[in-house]
CSV table of N, CA and C in Angstrom, one decimal:
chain,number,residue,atom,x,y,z
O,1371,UNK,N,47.7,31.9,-136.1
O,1371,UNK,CA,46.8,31.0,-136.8
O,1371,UNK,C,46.5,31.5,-138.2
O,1372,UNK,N,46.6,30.6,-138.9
O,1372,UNK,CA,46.4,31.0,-140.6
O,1372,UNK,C,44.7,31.7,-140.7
O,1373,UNK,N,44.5,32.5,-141.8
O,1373,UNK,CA,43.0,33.0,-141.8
O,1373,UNK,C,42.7,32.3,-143.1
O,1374,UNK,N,41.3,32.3,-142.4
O,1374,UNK,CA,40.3,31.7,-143.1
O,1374,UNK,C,40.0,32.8,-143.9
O,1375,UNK,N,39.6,32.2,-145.3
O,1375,UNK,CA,38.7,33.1,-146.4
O,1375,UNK,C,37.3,32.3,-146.9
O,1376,UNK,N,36.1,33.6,-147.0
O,1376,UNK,CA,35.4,32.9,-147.6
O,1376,UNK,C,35.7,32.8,-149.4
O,1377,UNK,N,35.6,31.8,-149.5
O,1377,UNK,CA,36.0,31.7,-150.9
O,1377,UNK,C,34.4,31.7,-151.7
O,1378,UNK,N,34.2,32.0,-153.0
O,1378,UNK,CA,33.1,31.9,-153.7
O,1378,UNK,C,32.8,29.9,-153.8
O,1379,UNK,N,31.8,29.9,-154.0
O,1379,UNK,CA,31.9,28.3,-154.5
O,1379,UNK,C,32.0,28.2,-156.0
O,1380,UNK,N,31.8,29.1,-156.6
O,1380,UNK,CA,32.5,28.7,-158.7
O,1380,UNK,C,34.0,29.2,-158.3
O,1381,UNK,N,34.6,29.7,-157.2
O,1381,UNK,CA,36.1,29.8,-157.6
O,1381,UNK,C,36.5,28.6,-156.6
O,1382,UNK,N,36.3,28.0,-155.8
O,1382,UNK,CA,36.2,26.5,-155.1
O,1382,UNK,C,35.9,25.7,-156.4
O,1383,UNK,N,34.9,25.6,-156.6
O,1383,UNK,CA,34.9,24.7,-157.9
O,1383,UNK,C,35.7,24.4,-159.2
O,1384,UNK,N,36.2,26.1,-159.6
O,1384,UNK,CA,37.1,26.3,-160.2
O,1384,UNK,C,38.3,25.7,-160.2
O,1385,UNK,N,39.1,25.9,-158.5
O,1385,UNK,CA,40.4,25.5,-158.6
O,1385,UNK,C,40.2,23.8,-158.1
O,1386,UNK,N,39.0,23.6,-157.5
O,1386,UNK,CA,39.3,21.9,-157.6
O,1386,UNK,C,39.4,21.4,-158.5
O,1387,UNK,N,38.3,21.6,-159.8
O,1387,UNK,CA,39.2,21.0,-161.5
O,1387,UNK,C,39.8,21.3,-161.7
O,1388,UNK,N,40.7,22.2,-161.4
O,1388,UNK,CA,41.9,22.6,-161.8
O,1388,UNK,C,43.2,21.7,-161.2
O,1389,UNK,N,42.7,21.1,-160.1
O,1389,UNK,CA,43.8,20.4,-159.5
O,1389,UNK,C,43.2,19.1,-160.1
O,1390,UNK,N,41.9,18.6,-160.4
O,1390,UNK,CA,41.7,17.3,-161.2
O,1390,UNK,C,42.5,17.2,-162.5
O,1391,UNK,N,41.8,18.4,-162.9
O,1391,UNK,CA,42.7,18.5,-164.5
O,1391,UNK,C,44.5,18.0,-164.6
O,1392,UNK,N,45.0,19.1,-163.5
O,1392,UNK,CA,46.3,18.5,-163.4
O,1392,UNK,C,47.1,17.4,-162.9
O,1393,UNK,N,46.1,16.9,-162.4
O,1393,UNK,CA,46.4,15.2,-161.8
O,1393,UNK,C,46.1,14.6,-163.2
O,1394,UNK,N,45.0,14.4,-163.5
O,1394,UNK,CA,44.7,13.8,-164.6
O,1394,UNK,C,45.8,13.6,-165.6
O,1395,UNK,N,46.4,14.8,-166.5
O,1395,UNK,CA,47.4,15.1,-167.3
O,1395,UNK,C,48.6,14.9,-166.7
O,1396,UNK,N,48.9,14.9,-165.4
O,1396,UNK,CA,50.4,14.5,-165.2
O,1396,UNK,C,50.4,13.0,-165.1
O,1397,UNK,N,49.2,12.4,-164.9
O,1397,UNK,CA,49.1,10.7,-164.8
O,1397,UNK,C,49.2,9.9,-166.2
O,1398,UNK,N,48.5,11.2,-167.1
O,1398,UNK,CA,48.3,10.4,-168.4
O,1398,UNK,C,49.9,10.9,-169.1
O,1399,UNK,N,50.4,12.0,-169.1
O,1399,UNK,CA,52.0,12.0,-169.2
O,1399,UNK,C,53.2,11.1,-168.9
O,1400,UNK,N,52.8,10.5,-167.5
O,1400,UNK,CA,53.8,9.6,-167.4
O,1400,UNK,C,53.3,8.2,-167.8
O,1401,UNK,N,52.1,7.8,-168.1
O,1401,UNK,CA,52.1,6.6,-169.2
O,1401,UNK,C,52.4,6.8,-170.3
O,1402,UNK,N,52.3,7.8,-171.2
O,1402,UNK,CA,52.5,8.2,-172.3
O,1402,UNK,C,54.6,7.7,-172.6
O,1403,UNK,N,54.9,7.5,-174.1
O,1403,UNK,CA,56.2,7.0,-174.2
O,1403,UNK,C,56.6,8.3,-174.3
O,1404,UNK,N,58.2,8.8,-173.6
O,1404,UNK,CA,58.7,10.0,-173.6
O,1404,UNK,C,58.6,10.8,-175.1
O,1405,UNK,N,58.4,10.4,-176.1
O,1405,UNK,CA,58.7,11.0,-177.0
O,1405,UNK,C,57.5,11.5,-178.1
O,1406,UNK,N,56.8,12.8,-178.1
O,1406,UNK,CA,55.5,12.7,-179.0
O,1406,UNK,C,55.5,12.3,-180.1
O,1407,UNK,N,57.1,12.1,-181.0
O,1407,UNK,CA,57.3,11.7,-182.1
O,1407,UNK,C,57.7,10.3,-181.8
O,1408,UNK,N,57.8,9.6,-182.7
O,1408,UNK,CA,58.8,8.1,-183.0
O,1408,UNK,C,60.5,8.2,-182.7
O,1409,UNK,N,61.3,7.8,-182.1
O,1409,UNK,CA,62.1,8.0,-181.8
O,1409,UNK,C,63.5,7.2,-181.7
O,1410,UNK,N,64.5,6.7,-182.0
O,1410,UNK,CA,65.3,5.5,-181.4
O,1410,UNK,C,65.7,5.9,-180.2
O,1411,UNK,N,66.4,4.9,-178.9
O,1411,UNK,CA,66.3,5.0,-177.7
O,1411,UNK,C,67.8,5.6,-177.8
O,1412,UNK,N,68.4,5.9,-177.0
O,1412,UNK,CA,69.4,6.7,-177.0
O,1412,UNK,C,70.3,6.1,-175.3
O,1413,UNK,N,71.6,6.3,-175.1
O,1413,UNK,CA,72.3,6.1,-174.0
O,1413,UNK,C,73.3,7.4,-174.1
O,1414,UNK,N,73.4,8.3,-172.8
O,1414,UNK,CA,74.6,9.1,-172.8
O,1414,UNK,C,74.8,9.3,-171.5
O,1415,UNK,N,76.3,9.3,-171.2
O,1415,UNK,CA,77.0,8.9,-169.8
O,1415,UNK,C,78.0,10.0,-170.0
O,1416,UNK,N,77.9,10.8,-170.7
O,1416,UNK,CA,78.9,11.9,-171.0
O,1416,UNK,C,78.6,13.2,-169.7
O,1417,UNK,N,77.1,13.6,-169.2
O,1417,UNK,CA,77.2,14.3,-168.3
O,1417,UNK,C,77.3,14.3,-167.0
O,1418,UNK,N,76.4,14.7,-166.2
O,1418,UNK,CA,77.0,14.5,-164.2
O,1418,UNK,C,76.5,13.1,-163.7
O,1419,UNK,N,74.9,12.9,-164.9
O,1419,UNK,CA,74.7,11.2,-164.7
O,1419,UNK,C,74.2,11.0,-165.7
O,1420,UNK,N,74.2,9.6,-166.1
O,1420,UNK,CA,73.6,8.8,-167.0
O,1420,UNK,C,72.0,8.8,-167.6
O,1421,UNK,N,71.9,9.2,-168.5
O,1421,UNK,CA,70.6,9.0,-169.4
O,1421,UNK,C,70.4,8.2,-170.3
O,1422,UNK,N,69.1,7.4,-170.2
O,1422,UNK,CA,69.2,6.6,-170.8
O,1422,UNK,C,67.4,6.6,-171.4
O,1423,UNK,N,67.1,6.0,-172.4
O,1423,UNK,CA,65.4,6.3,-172.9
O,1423,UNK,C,65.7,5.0,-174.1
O,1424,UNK,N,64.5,4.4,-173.9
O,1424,UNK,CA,64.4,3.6,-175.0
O,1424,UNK,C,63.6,3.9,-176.2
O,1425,UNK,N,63.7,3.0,-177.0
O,1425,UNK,CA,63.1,3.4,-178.4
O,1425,UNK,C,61.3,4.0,-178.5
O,1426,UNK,N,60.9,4.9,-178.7
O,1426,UNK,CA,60.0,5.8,-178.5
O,1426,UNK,C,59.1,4.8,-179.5
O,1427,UNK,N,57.8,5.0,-179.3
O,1427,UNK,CA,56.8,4.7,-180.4
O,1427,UNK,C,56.2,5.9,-181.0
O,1428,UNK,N,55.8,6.8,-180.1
O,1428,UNK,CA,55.5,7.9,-180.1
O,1428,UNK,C,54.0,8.0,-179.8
O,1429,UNK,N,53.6,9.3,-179.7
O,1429,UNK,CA,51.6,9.1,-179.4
O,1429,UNK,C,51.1,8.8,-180.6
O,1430,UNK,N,50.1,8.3,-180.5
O,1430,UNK,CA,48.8,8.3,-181.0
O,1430,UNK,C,48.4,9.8,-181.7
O,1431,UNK,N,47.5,9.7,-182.7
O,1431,UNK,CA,46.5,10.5,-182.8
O,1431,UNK,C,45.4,11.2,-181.8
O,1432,UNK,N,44.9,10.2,-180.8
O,1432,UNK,CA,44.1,10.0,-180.2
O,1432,UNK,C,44.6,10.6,-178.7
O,1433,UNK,N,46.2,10.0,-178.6
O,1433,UNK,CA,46.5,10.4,-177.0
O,1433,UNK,C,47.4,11.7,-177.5
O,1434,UNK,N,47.5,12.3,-178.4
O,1434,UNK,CA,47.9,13.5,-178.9
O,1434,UNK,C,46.6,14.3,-178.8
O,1435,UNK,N,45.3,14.2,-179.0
O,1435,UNK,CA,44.3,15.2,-178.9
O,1435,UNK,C,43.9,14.9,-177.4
O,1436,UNK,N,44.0,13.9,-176.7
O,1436,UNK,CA,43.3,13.9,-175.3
O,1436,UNK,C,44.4,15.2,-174.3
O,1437,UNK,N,46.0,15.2,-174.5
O,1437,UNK,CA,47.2,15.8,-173.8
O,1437,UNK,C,46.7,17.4,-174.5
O,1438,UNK,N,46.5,17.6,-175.6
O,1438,UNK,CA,46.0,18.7,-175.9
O,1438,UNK,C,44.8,19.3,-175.3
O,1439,UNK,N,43.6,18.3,-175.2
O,1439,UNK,CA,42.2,18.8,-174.9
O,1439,UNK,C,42.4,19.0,-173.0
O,1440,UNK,N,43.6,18.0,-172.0
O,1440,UNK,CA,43.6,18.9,-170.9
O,1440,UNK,C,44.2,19.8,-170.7
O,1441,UNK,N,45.4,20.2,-171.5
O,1441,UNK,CA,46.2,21.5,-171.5
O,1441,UNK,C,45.3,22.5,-171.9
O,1442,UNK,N,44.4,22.0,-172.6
O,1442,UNK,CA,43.5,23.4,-173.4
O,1442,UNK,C,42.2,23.9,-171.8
O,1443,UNK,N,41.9,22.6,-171.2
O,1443,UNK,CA,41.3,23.0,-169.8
O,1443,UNK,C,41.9,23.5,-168.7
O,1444,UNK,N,42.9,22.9,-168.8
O,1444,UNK,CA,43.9,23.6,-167.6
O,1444,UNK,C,44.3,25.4,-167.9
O,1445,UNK,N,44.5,25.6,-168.9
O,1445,UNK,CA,44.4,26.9,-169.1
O,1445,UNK,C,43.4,27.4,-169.1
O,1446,UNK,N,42.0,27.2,-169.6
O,1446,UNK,CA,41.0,27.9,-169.5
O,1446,UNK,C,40.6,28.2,-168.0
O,1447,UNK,N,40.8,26.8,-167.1
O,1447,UNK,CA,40.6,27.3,-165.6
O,1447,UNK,C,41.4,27.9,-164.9
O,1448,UNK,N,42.9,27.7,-165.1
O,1448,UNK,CA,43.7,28.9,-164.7
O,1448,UNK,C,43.6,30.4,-164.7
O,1449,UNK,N,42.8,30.4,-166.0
O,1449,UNK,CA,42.6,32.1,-166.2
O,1449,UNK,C,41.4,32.2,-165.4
O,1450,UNK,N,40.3,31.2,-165.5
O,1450,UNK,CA,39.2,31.5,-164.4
O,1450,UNK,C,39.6,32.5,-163.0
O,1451,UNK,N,40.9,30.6,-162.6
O,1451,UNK,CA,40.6,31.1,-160.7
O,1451,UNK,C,41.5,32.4,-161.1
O,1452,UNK,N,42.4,32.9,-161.5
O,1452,UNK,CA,43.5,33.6,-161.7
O,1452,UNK,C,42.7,35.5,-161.7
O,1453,UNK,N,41.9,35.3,-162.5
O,1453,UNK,CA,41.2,36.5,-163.1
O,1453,UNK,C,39.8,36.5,-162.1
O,1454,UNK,N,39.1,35.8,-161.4
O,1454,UNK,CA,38.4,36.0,-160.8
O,1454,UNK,C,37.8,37.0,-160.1
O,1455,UNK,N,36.7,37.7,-160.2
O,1455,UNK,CA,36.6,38.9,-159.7
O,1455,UNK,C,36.6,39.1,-157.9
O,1456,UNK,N,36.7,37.6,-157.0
O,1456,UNK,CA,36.7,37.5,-155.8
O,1456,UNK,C,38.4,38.7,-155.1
O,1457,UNK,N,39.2,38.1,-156.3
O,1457,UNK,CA,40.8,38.6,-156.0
O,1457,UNK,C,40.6,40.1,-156.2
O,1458,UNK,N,39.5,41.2,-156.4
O,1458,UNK,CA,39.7,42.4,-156.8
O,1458,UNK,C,39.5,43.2,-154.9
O,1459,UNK,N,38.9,41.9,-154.0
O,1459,UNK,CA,39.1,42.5,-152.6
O,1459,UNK,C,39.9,42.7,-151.9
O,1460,UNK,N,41.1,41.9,-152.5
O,1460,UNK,CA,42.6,41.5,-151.8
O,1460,UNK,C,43.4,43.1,-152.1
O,1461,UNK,N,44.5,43.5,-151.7
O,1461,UNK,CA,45.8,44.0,-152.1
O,1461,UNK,C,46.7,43.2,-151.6
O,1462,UNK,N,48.0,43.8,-152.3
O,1462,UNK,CA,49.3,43.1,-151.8
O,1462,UNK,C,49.9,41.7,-151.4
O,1463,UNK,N,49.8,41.6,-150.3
O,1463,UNK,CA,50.4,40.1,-149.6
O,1463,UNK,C,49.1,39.9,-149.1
O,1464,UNK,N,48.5,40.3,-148.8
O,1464,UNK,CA,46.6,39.6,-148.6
O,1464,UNK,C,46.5,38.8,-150.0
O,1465,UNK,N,46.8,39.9,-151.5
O,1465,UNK,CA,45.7,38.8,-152.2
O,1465,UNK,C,46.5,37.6,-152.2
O,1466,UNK,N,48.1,37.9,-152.3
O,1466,UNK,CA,49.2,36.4,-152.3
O,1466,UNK,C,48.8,35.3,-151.3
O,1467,UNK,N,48.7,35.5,-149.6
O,1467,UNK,CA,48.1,34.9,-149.2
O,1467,UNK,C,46.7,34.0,-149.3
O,1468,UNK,N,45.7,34.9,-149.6
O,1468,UNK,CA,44.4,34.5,-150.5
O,1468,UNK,C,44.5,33.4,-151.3
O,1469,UNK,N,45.6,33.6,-152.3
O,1469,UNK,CA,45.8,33.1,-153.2
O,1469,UNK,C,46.0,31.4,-152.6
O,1470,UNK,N,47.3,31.9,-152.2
O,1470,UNK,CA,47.5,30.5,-151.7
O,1470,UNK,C,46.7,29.6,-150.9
O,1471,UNK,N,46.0,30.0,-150.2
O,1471,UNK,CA,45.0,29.2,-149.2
O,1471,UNK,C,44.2,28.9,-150.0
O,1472,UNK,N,43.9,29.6,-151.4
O,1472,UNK,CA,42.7,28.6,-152.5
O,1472,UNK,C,43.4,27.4,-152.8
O,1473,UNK,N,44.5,27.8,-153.0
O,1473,UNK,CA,45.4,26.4,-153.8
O,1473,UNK,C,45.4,25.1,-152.3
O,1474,UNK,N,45.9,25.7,-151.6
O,1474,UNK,CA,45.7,24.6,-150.5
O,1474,UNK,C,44.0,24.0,-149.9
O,1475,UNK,N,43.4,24.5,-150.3
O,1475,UNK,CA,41.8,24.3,-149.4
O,1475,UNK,C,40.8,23.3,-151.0
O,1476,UNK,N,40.8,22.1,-150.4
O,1476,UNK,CA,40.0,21.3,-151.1
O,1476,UNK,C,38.3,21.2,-150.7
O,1477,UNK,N,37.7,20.5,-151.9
O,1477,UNK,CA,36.5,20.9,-151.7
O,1477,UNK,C,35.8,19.4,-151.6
O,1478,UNK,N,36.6,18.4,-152.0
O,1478,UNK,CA,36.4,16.6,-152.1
O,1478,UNK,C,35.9,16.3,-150.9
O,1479,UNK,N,34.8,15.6,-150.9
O,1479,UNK,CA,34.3,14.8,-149.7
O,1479,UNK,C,35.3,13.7,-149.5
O,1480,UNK,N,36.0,13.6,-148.1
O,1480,UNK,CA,36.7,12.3,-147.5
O,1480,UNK,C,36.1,11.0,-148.1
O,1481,UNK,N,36.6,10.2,-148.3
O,1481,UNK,CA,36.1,9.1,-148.8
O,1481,UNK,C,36.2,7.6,-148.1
């Protein structure tokens, strides 16, 4: 049976924004047009498969500082849960383990 950890509740809290954050940013990424610059769209069938991208508008001002402002949170909480002083009880494949069961264990009320 997998073991349970007590986890702190600021490092629970921690890595649940941290999994919002990265939902968030990978949702707003793929609305976003592939290309941060302006772009013409391009066809190449030269490799193992076909690529194809249409003509880019590029970002915004605006969705250029939002992609910035969650990359800039997603790092700040990474170094949180990452550096947290809970990880200094672990050694070895304990803290790895540890580790991982934070990443898996949500804190969301069912809905």
């Amino acid at each position: 049976m997998a073991e349970t950890y007590d986890f702190p509740g600021d490092l629970l809290a921690g890595q649940e924004e941290l999994h919002q954050v990265r939902a968030e940013l990978s949702a707003l990424l793929k609305r976003l047009p592939w290309s941060v610059e302006p772009l013409d769209g391009f066809s190449d069938d030269n490799g193992w498969r076909k690529v194809e991208r249409p003509a880019s508008p590029g970002w915004t001002a605006d969705e250029q500082a939002e992609v910035e402002k969650l990359r800039q949170r997603e790092h700040e909480l990474a170094v949180f849960v990452s550096t947290h002083r809970y990880w200094a009880e672990f050694t070895g494949t304990d803290r790895v383990d540890a580790r991982a069961g934070l990443k898996h264990t949500r804190t969301r009320n069912p809905e």
